[in-house]
Amino acid sequence: MADTLRLMAVHAHPDDESSKGAATMAKYVAAGHEVMVVTCTGGERGDILNPAMDRPEITADISSVRRQEMARAAEILGIQHRWLGFVDSGLPEGDPLPPLPDGCFALVPLEESVPPLVRAIRDFKPHVIVTYDENGGYPHPDHIRCHEVSVAAFDAAGDPDLHPEEGDPWTPLKLYYSHGFSRARLVAMHEALLARGLESPYGEWLENWTPERGDISHRVTTRVECAEHFETRDAALLAHATQIDPNSRWFAVPLDVQREVWPFEEYELVRSLVDSTLPEDDLFSGISQKATV
C-alpha cells in the first residue's frame, strides 16, 4: 500500500459522519492517511434529540451550534472537513407528507448541487469516496439526495469536459456505500447482551423489523476492523450534543461486547477502477503507490 492515501466521506448532516464509519476514519487517520468529511447541509432543521440541550438559547442559534459541534467532532476524529453549504430539508412527517421547504437541499437541482462536490473532490483528490446507498441508509430526503449527488460527482470529477470551472480533473478509484445498520448486526448484539444477562435495547426494534424491510447484509463486500477506535467514535458522537443523548441506545452496549461481537464497520464496493479481491478488509485494497499523485 502507498504511504499516504486519501479518503473522502460525503454525508448529509453534521453528526452523520460520527454515526456512520467514524471508527474507520479514525483508524486511517491513525495510520497516517488523510481523511476529509464533506457535509452537504448545516443540519439547521434537525430536531434537538438530547433533552439536556433542548433550551431556548440553543434552538435560537441552532445553525451556529451545529457548526461548533461539527468542528469539535472533526478535531476528535483528526479529519479535515468541508461544508457544501446547502440547507437542511428536514424530515417530513405526516400522512400525507407535507411538501419540502423551498430551497432545501433535496430540491436543489443536481446541476447546482453536483459541481460544489466535484470541486471538493478535485481539490482534495481522494482515492476512495464513501457515501450512502440509493435508500440513503434510511429514507431521509437529504440522505437520498446525498447519494445522488455523490454518485454523480464521483463520475464527473475525472471528466475534463464536465464542470471545467471546478478545477483540474481528478478520478477517484473506488466508491463505497456505508452499511451500518444491518439486521445481522442488531441480532448479534441483541443475542450477545442477553447471553451475558444484560438488557438489550434492540428487542422491540427487531420485533418490528418487517420482512419487507429486508436486510443489507448480503450487499456487504468490505469489513474494516476498527474496534480499537470505538472510543474515538463515541467521543465524536457525543460532540454532537444536540443530536446525541448520552443515555440513549447508542451507548447501551458495553464497548468490550462490541469489540468481541462486531469489531468492524461494513461497506459495499460499488465502483472500482482497480483490481481488488472480494471480500475485502480495507477500503484502500488494490490501490498502489502510483495512486498517490
PDB file of C-alpha atoms in Angstrom, residues 3-261:
ATOM      1  CA  ASP A   3       2.469   5.531   2.295  1.00  0.00           C
ATOM      2  CA  THR A   4      -0.317   8.144   2.277  1.00  0.00           C
ATOM      3  CA  LEU A   5      -3.754   7.704   0.755  1.00  0.00           C
ATOM      4  CA  ARG A   6      -6.836   9.894   0.844  1.00  0.00           C
ATOM      5  CA  LEU A   7     -10.396   9.004   1.849  1.00  0.00           C
ATOM      6  CA  MET A   8     -13.435  11.267   1.449  1.00  0.00           C
ATOM      7  CA  ALA A   9     -16.740  10.573   3.204  1.00  0.00           C
ATOM      8  CA  VAL A  10     -19.770  12.510   1.959  1.00  0.00           C
ATOM      9  CA  HIS A  11     -22.600  12.997   4.464  1.00  0.00           C
ATOM     10  CA  ALA A  12     -25.910  14.798   4.596  1.00  0.00           C
ATOM     11  CA  HIS A  13     -25.788  16.441   8.036  1.00  0.00           C
ATOM     12  CA  PRO A  14     -23.351  17.142  10.856  1.00  0.00           C
ATOM     13  CA  ASP A  15     -23.356  14.063  13.151  1.00  0.00           C
ATOM     14  CA  ASP A  16     -23.809  11.593  10.264  1.00  0.00           C
ATOM     15  CA  GLU A  17     -20.042  11.261   9.975  1.00  0.00           C
ATOM     16  CA  SER A  18     -19.782  10.199  13.613  1.00  0.00           C
ATOM     17  CA  SER A  19     -22.564   7.599  13.469  1.00  0.00           C
ATOM     18  CA  LYS A  20     -21.513   6.041  10.141  1.00  0.00           C
ATOM     19  CA  GLY A  21     -17.937   4.937   9.647  1.00  0.00           C
ATOM     20  CA  ALA A  22     -16.261   7.116  12.260  1.00  0.00           C
ATOM     21  CA  ALA A  23     -14.068   4.349  13.660  1.00  0.00           C
ATOM     22  CA  THR A  24     -12.894   3.508  10.146  1.00  0.00           C
ATOM     23  CA  MET A  25     -11.885   7.116   9.579  1.00  0.00           C
ATOM     24  CA  ALA A  26     -10.095   7.277  12.912  1.00  0.00           C
ATOM     25  CA  LYS A  27      -8.214   4.100  12.005  1.00  0.00           C
ATOM     26  CA  TYR A  28      -6.979   5.538   8.722  1.00  0.00           C
ATOM     27  CA  VAL A  29      -6.005   8.842  10.331  1.00  0.00           C
ATOM     28  CA  ALA A  30      -4.012   6.922  12.951  1.00  0.00           C
ATOM     29  CA  ALA A  31      -2.260   5.050  10.125  1.00  0.00           C
ATOM     30  CA  GLY A  32      -1.134   8.342   8.600  1.00  0.00           C
ATOM     31  CA  HIS A  33      -3.671   8.668   5.801  1.00  0.00           C
ATOM     32  CA  GLU A  34      -5.688  11.796   5.012  1.00  0.00           C
ATOM     33  CA  VAL A  35      -9.434  11.824   5.587  1.00  0.00           C
ATOM     34  CA  MET A  36     -11.947  14.509   4.666  1.00  0.00           C
ATOM     35  CA  VAL A  37     -15.626  14.654   5.551  1.00  0.00           C
ATOM     36  CA  VAL A  38     -17.850  16.698   3.259  1.00  0.00           C
ATOM     37  CA  THR A  39     -21.144  17.717   4.859  1.00  0.00           C
ATOM     38  CA  CYS A  40     -23.845  18.708   2.392  1.00  0.00           C
ATOM     39  CA  THR A  41     -26.094  20.704   4.741  1.00  0.00           C
ATOM     40  CA  GLY A  42     -25.830  22.559   8.016  1.00  0.00           C
ATOM     41  CA  GLY A  43     -28.411  20.409   9.792  1.00  0.00           C
ATOM     42  CA  GLU A  44     -30.460  23.518  10.500  1.00  0.00           C
ATOM     43  CA  ARG A  45     -33.787  21.683  10.612  1.00  0.00           C
ATOM     44  CA  GLY A  46     -32.679  18.754  12.742  1.00  0.00           C
ATOM     45  CA  ASP A  47     -34.645  18.183  15.939  1.00  0.00           C
ATOM     46  CA  ILE A  48     -32.837  18.516  19.246  1.00  0.00           C
ATOM     47  CA  LEU A  49     -32.674  14.885  20.370  1.00  0.00           C
ATOM     48  CA  ASN A  50     -30.829  15.382  23.649  1.00  0.00           C
ATOM     49  CA  PRO A  51     -33.242  16.712  26.312  1.00  0.00           C
ATOM     50  CA  ALA A  52     -30.376  18.406  28.138  1.00  0.00           C
ATOM     51  CA  MET A  53     -29.750  20.606  25.091  1.00  0.00           C
ATOM     52  CA  ASP A  54     -33.386  21.478  24.398  1.00  0.00           C
ATOM     53  CA  ARG A  55     -33.092  25.045  25.611  1.00  0.00           C
ATOM     54  CA  PRO A  56     -34.331  28.302  24.024  1.00  0.00           C
ATOM     55  CA  GLU A  57     -30.849  29.743  23.508  1.00  0.00           C
ATOM     56  CA  ILE A  58     -29.766  26.561  21.687  1.00  0.00           C
ATOM     57  CA  THR A  59     -32.840  26.489  19.473  1.00  0.00           C
ATOM     58  CA  ALA A  60     -32.411  30.152  18.600  1.00  0.00           C
ATOM     59  CA  ASP A  61     -28.834  29.600  17.421  1.00  0.00           C
ATOM     60  CA  ILE A  62     -29.026  26.038  16.137  1.00  0.00           C
ATOM     61  CA  SER A  63     -27.076  26.692  12.929  1.00  0.00           C
ATOM     62  CA  SER A  64     -24.086  28.055  14.817  1.00  0.00           C
ATOM     63  CA  VAL A  65     -24.297  25.356  17.489  1.00  0.00           C
ATOM     64  CA  ARG A  66     -24.266  22.569  14.937  1.00  0.00           C
ATOM     65  CA  ARG A  67     -21.238  24.092  13.212  1.00  0.00           C
ATOM     66  CA  GLN A  68     -19.414  24.205  16.534  1.00  0.00           C
ATOM     67  CA  GLU A  69     -20.351  20.581  17.207  1.00  0.00           C
ATOM     68  CA  MET A  70     -19.076  19.529  13.795  1.00  0.00           C
ATOM     69  CA  ALA A  71     -15.784  21.324  14.354  1.00  0.00           C
ATOM     70  CA  ARG A  72     -15.309  19.518  17.662  1.00  0.00           C
ATOM     71  CA  ALA A  73     -16.132  16.118  16.154  1.00  0.00           C
ATOM     72  CA  ALA A  74     -13.684  16.727  13.309  1.00  0.00           C
ATOM     73  CA  GLU A  75     -10.983  17.588  15.828  1.00  0.00           C
ATOM     74  CA  ILE A  76     -11.637  14.383  17.786  1.00  0.00           C
ATOM     75  CA  LEU A  77     -11.534  12.229  14.648  1.00  0.00           C
ATOM     76  CA  GLY A  78      -8.472  14.031  13.268  1.00  0.00           C
ATOM     77  CA  ILE A  79     -10.156  14.644   9.927  1.00  0.00           C
ATOM     78  CA  GLN A  80     -10.375  17.554   7.544  1.00  0.00           C
ATOM     79  CA  HIS A  81     -13.845  18.977   6.990  1.00  0.00           C
ATOM     80  CA  ARG A  82     -15.683  20.878   4.287  1.00  0.00           C
ATOM     81  CA  TRP A  83     -19.224  22.260   4.131  1.00  0.00           C
ATOM     82  CA  LEU A  84     -21.060  22.249   0.801  1.00  0.00           C
ATOM     83  CA  GLY A  85     -23.382  24.961   2.093  1.00  0.00           C
ATOM     84  CA  PHE A  86     -26.840  23.616   1.292  1.00  0.00           C
ATOM     85  CA  VAL A  87     -29.838  23.952   3.612  1.00  0.00           C
ATOM     86  CA  ASP A  88     -31.236  21.028   5.571  1.00  0.00           C
ATOM     87  CA  SER A  89     -34.520  19.717   4.145  1.00  0.00           C
ATOM     88  CA  GLY A  90     -35.887  18.460   7.454  1.00  0.00           C
ATOM     89  CA  LEU A  91     -37.605  15.104   7.840  1.00  0.00           C
ATOM     90  CA  PRO A  92     -41.218  15.417   6.652  1.00  0.00           C
ATOM     91  CA  GLU A  93     -43.766  13.628   8.805  1.00  0.00           C
ATOM     92  CA  GLY A  94     -47.487  13.021   8.461  1.00  0.00           C
ATOM     93  CA  ASP A  95     -49.937  11.387   6.065  1.00  0.00           C
ATOM     94  CA  PRO A  96     -49.860  12.770   3.507  1.00  0.00           C
ATOM     95  CA  LEU A  97     -46.315  14.071   3.843  1.00  0.00           C
ATOM     96  CA  PRO A  98     -46.001  17.857   3.749  1.00  0.00           C
ATOM     97  CA  PRO A  99     -44.025  19.451   0.910  1.00  0.00           C
ATOM     98  CA  LEU A 100     -40.347  20.057   1.415  1.00  0.00           C
ATOM     99  CA  PRO A 101     -39.267  23.630   2.216  1.00  0.00           C
ATOM    100  CA  ASP A 102     -38.371  25.847  -0.731  1.00  0.00           C
ATOM    101  CA  GLY A 103     -34.652  25.985  -1.431  1.00  0.00           C
ATOM    102  CA  CYS A 104     -33.755  22.958   0.663  1.00  0.00           C
ATOM    103  CA  PHE A 105     -31.009  20.547  -0.385  1.00  0.00           C
ATOM    104  CA  ALA A 106     -33.346  17.803  -1.588  1.00  0.00           C
ATOM    105  CA  LEU A 107     -34.999  20.232  -4.028  1.00  0.00           C
ATOM    106  CA  VAL A 108     -31.840  21.827  -5.421  1.00  0.00           C
ATOM    107  CA  PRO A 109     -31.351  20.556  -8.999  1.00  0.00           C
ATOM    108  CA  LEU A 110     -28.389  18.244  -9.487  1.00  0.00           C
ATOM    109  CA  GLU A 111     -26.984  20.734 -11.980  1.00  0.00           C
ATOM    110  CA  GLU A 112     -26.450  23.049  -8.991  1.00  0.00           C
ATOM    111  CA  SER A 113     -25.601  20.598  -6.208  1.00  0.00           C
ATOM    112  CA  VAL A 114     -23.119  18.350  -8.036  1.00  0.00           C
ATOM    113  CA  PRO A 115     -20.495  20.968  -9.074  1.00  0.00           C
ATOM    114  CA  PRO A 116     -19.561  22.001  -5.493  1.00  0.00           C
ATOM    115  CA  LEU A 117     -18.815  18.374  -4.650  1.00  0.00           C
ATOM    116  CA  VAL A 118     -16.848  17.981  -7.884  1.00  0.00           C
ATOM    117  CA  ARG A 119     -14.783  20.962  -6.739  1.00  0.00           C
ATOM    118  CA  ALA A 120     -14.203  19.349  -3.334  1.00  0.00           C
ATOM    119  CA  ILE A 121     -13.106  16.090  -4.976  1.00  0.00           C
ATOM    120  CA  ARG A 122     -10.727  17.855  -7.347  1.00  0.00           C
ATOM    121  CA  ASP A 123      -9.270  19.898  -4.512  1.00  0.00           C
ATOM    122  CA  PHE A 124      -8.753  17.011  -2.056  1.00  0.00           C
ATOM    123  CA  LYS A 125      -8.025  14.303  -4.651  1.00  0.00           C
ATOM    124  CA  PRO A 126      -9.408  11.304  -2.756  1.00  0.00           C
ATOM    125  CA  HIS A 127      -8.553   7.788  -3.850  1.00  0.00           C
ATOM    126  CA  VAL A 128     -11.699   6.462  -2.170  1.00  0.00           C
ATOM    127  CA  ILE A 129     -15.134   8.011  -1.631  1.00  0.00           C
ATOM    128  CA  VAL A 130     -17.745   6.716   0.818  1.00  0.00           C
ATOM    129  CA  THR A 131     -21.392   7.763   0.813  1.00  0.00           C
ATOM    130  CA  TYR A 132     -24.910   6.315   1.269  1.00  0.00           C
ATOM    131  CA  ASP A 133     -26.755   3.781  -0.853  1.00  0.00           C
ATOM    132  CA  GLU A 134     -29.748   4.567  -3.049  1.00  0.00           C
ATOM    133  CA  ASN A 135     -32.046   4.467   0.003  1.00  0.00           C
ATOM    134  CA  GLY A 136     -29.893   6.947   1.877  1.00  0.00           C
ATOM    135  CA  GLY A 137     -29.210   4.396   4.611  1.00  0.00           C
ATOM    136  CA  TYR A 138     -32.695   5.399   5.702  1.00  0.00           C
ATOM    137  CA  PRO A 139     -35.190   7.376   3.606  1.00  0.00           C
ATOM    138  CA  HIS A 140     -34.410  10.926   4.714  1.00  0.00           C
ATOM    139  CA  PRO A 141     -34.680  13.215   1.663  1.00  0.00           C
ATOM    140  CA  ASP A 142     -31.241  14.706   2.330  1.00  0.00           C
ATOM    141  CA  HIS A 143     -29.636  11.276   2.583  1.00  0.00           C
ATOM    142  CA  ILE A 144     -31.155  10.180  -0.707  1.00  0.00           C
ATOM    143  CA  ARG A 145     -30.052  13.414  -2.336  1.00  0.00           C
ATOM    144  CA  CYS A 146     -26.579  12.981  -0.852  1.00  0.00           C
ATOM    145  CA  HIS A 147     -26.382   9.587  -2.572  1.00  0.00           C
ATOM    146  CA  GLU A 148     -27.436  11.072  -5.899  1.00  0.00           C
ATOM    147  CA  VAL A 149     -25.003  13.972  -5.673  1.00  0.00           C
ATOM    148  CA  SER A 150     -22.121  11.756  -4.547  1.00  0.00           C
ATOM    149  CA  VAL A 151     -22.511   9.214  -7.348  1.00  0.00           C
ATOM    150  CA  ALA A 152     -22.846  11.933  -9.978  1.00  0.00           C
ATOM    151  CA  ALA A 153     -19.784  13.776  -8.656  1.00  0.00           C
ATOM    152  CA  PHE A 154     -17.743  10.565  -8.489  1.00  0.00           C
ATOM    153  CA  ASP A 155     -18.421  10.031 -12.191  1.00  0.00           C
ATOM    154  CA  ALA A 156     -17.925  13.667 -13.177  1.00  0.00           C
ATOM    155  CA  ALA A 157     -14.790  14.571 -11.237  1.00  0.00           C
ATOM    156  CA  GLY A 158     -12.403  12.838 -13.650  1.00  0.00           C
ATOM    157  CA  ASP A 159     -14.061  14.052 -16.840  1.00  0.00           C
ATOM    158  CA  PRO A 160     -12.308  17.151 -18.241  1.00  0.00           C
ATOM    159  CA  ASP A 161     -15.398  18.017 -20.261  1.00  0.00           C
ATOM    160  CA  LEU A 162     -17.638  18.268 -17.195  1.00  0.00           C
ATOM    161  CA  HIS A 163     -17.541  21.287 -14.900  1.00  0.00           C
ATOM    162  CA  PRO A 164     -14.164  22.586 -16.126  1.00  0.00           C
ATOM    163  CA  GLU A 165     -14.656  25.662 -13.935  1.00  0.00           C
ATOM    164  CA  GLU A 166     -14.369  23.438 -10.827  1.00  0.00           C
ATOM    165  CA  GLY A 167     -10.668  22.645 -11.193  1.00  0.00           C
ATOM    166  CA  ASP A 168      -8.397  20.121 -12.855  1.00  0.00           C
ATOM    167  CA  PRO A 169      -9.892  16.634 -13.293  1.00  0.00           C
ATOM    168  CA  TRP A 170      -9.285  14.002 -10.639  1.00  0.00           C
ATOM    169  CA  THR A 171     -10.510  10.403 -10.923  1.00  0.00           C
ATOM    170  CA  PRO A 172     -11.301   8.659  -7.632  1.00  0.00           C
ATOM    171  CA  LEU A 173     -10.534   4.949  -7.776  1.00  0.00           C
ATOM    172  CA  LYS A 174     -13.202   3.390  -5.572  1.00  0.00           C
ATOM    173  CA  LEU A 175     -16.733   4.241  -4.430  1.00  0.00           C
ATOM    174  CA  TYR A 176     -18.363   2.618  -1.404  1.00  0.00           C
ATOM    175  CA  TYR A 177     -21.725   2.727   0.323  1.00  0.00           C
ATOM    176  CA  SER A 178     -21.603   2.533   4.117  1.00  0.00           C
ATOM    177  CA  HIS A 179     -23.878  -0.053   5.754  1.00  0.00           C
ATOM    178  CA  GLY A 180     -24.009   0.480   9.481  1.00  0.00           C
ATOM    179  CA  PHE A 181     -27.456  -0.760  10.465  1.00  0.00           C
ATOM    180  CA  SER A 182     -27.824  -4.321   9.217  1.00  0.00           C
ATOM    181  CA  ARG A 183     -30.297  -6.661  10.871  1.00  0.00           C
ATOM    182  CA  ALA A 184     -27.476  -9.170  11.286  1.00  0.00           C
ATOM    183  CA  ARG A 185     -25.567  -6.707  13.453  1.00  0.00           C
ATOM    184  CA  LEU A 186     -28.600  -5.945  15.614  1.00  0.00           C
ATOM    185  CA  VAL A 187     -29.315  -9.654  16.113  1.00  0.00           C
ATOM    186  CA  ALA A 188     -25.694 -10.360  17.052  1.00  0.00           C
ATOM    187  CA  MET A 189     -25.626  -7.529  19.586  1.00  0.00           C
ATOM    188  CA  HIS A 190     -29.063  -8.444  20.967  1.00  0.00           C
ATOM    189  CA  GLU A 191     -28.169 -12.098  21.493  1.00  0.00           C
ATOM    190  CA  ALA A 192     -24.774 -11.261  22.981  1.00  0.00           C
ATOM    191  CA  LEU A 193     -26.329  -8.951  25.563  1.00  0.00           C
ATOM    192  CA  LEU A 194     -28.984 -11.480  26.550  1.00  0.00           C
ATOM    193  CA  ALA A 195     -26.368 -14.243  26.818  1.00  0.00           C
ATOM    194  CA  ARG A 196     -24.476 -12.083  29.324  1.00  0.00           C
ATOM    195  CA  GLY A 197     -27.601 -11.405  31.345  1.00  0.00           C
ATOM    196  CA  LEU A 198     -27.704  -7.791  30.203  1.00  0.00           C
ATOM    197  CA  GLU A 199     -30.676  -5.798  28.997  1.00  0.00           C
ATOM    198  CA  SER A 200     -30.878  -5.332  25.234  1.00  0.00           C
ATOM    199  CA  PRO A 201     -32.190  -2.102  23.676  1.00  0.00           C
ATOM    200  CA  TYR A 202     -32.849  -3.909  20.389  1.00  0.00           C
ATOM    201  CA  GLY A 203     -35.701  -6.286  21.242  1.00  0.00           C
ATOM    202  CA  GLU A 204     -38.568  -4.046  20.183  1.00  0.00           C
ATOM    203  CA  TRP A 205     -36.622  -2.850  17.143  1.00  0.00           C
ATOM    204  CA  LEU A 206     -36.154  -6.430  15.953  1.00  0.00           C
ATOM    205  CA  GLU A 207     -39.761  -7.382  16.700  1.00  0.00           C
ATOM    206  CA  ASN A 208     -40.936  -4.554  14.462  1.00  0.00           C
ATOM    207  CA  TRP A 209     -38.481  -5.401  11.653  1.00  0.00           C
ATOM    208  CA  THR A 210     -40.858  -6.439   8.872  1.00  0.00           C
ATOM    209  CA  PRO A 211     -39.875  -8.835   6.042  1.00  0.00           C
ATOM    210  CA  GLU A 212     -40.448  -6.013   3.559  1.00  0.00           C
ATOM    211  CA  ARG A 213     -37.588  -4.105   5.142  1.00  0.00           C
ATOM    212  CA  GLY A 214     -35.170  -6.919   4.337  1.00  0.00           C
ATOM    213  CA  ASP A 215     -31.515  -6.754   5.298  1.00  0.00           C
ATOM    214  CA  ILE A 216     -28.477  -5.291   3.557  1.00  0.00           C
ATOM    215  CA  SER A 217     -26.027  -7.871   4.885  1.00  0.00           C
ATOM    216  CA  HIS A 218     -25.842  -9.649   1.533  1.00  0.00           C
ATOM    217  CA  ARG A 219     -24.605  -6.417  -0.060  1.00  0.00           C
ATOM    218  CA  VAL A 220     -21.607  -6.033   2.237  1.00  0.00           C
ATOM    219  CA  THR A 221     -18.305  -6.577   0.429  1.00  0.00           C
ATOM    220  CA  THR A 222     -15.892  -4.995   2.891  1.00  0.00           C
ATOM    221  CA  ARG A 223     -15.432  -5.217   6.639  1.00  0.00           C
ATOM    222  CA  VAL A 224     -12.887  -2.871   8.182  1.00  0.00           C
ATOM    223  CA  GLU A 225     -11.721  -3.958  11.621  1.00  0.00           C
ATOM    224  CA  CYS A 226     -11.593  -0.816  13.753  1.00  0.00           C
ATOM    225  CA  ALA A 227     -12.580  -1.858  17.285  1.00  0.00           C
ATOM    226  CA  GLU A 228      -9.644  -0.060  18.878  1.00  0.00           C
ATOM    227  CA  HIS A 229     -11.149   3.213  17.649  1.00  0.00           C
ATOM    228  CA  PHE A 230     -14.675   2.748  19.039  1.00  0.00           C
ATOM    229  CA  GLU A 231     -13.911   5.108  21.926  1.00  0.00           C
ATOM    230  CA  THR A 232     -12.908   7.821  19.458  1.00  0.00           C
ATOM    231  CA  ARG A 233     -16.103   7.191  17.504  1.00  0.00           C
ATOM    232  CA  ASP A 234     -18.190   7.586  20.666  1.00  0.00           C
ATOM    233  CA  ALA A 235     -16.373  10.768  21.670  1.00  0.00           C
ATOM    234  CA  ALA A 236     -17.078  12.247  18.235  1.00  0.00           C
ATOM    235  CA  LEU A 237     -20.733  11.269  18.545  1.00  0.00           C
ATOM    236  CA  LEU A 238     -21.014  12.925  21.928  1.00  0.00           C
ATOM    237  CA  ALA A 239     -19.557  16.121  20.455  1.00  0.00           C
ATOM    238  CA  HIS A 240     -22.880  16.455  18.602  1.00  0.00           C
ATOM    239  CA  ALA A 241     -24.628  17.188  21.872  1.00  0.00           C
ATOM    240  CA  THR A 242     -27.852  18.487  20.329  1.00  0.00           C
ATOM    241  CA  GLN A 243     -28.321  15.219  18.449  1.00  0.00           C
ATOM    242  CA  ILE A 244     -26.891  12.545  20.740  1.00  0.00           C
ATOM    243  CA  ASP A 245     -28.340  11.752  24.150  1.00  0.00           C
ATOM    244  CA  PRO A 246     -25.561  10.133  26.219  1.00  0.00           C
ATOM    245  CA  ASN A 247     -28.256   7.967  27.831  1.00  0.00           C
ATOM    246  CA  SER A 248     -29.573   6.681  24.521  1.00  0.00           C
ATOM    247  CA  ARG A 249     -29.179   3.223  22.992  1.00  0.00           C
ATOM    248  CA  TRP A 250     -26.174   4.475  21.026  1.00  0.00           C
ATOM    249  CA  PHE A 251     -24.208   3.725  24.189  1.00  0.00           C
ATOM    250  CA  ALA A 252     -26.231   0.834  25.638  1.00  0.00           C
ATOM    251  CA  VAL A 253     -23.827  -1.894  24.525  1.00  0.00           C
ATOM    252  CA  PRO A 254     -20.560  -2.048  26.509  1.00  0.00           C
ATOM    253  CA  LEU A 255     -17.500  -1.485  24.357  1.00  0.00           C
ATOM    254  CA  ASP A 256     -15.994  -4.827  25.309  1.00  0.00           C
ATOM    255  CA  VAL A 257     -19.116  -6.559  23.949  1.00  0.00           C
ATOM    256  CA  GLN A 258     -18.977  -4.538  20.749  1.00  0.00           C
ATOM    257  CA  ARG A 259     -15.302  -5.352  20.258  1.00  0.00           C
ATOM    258  CA  GLU A 260     -15.916  -9.067  20.752  1.00  0.00           C
ATOM    259  CA  VAL A 261     -19.128  -9.429  18.746  1.00  0.00           C
TER     260      VAL A 261
END
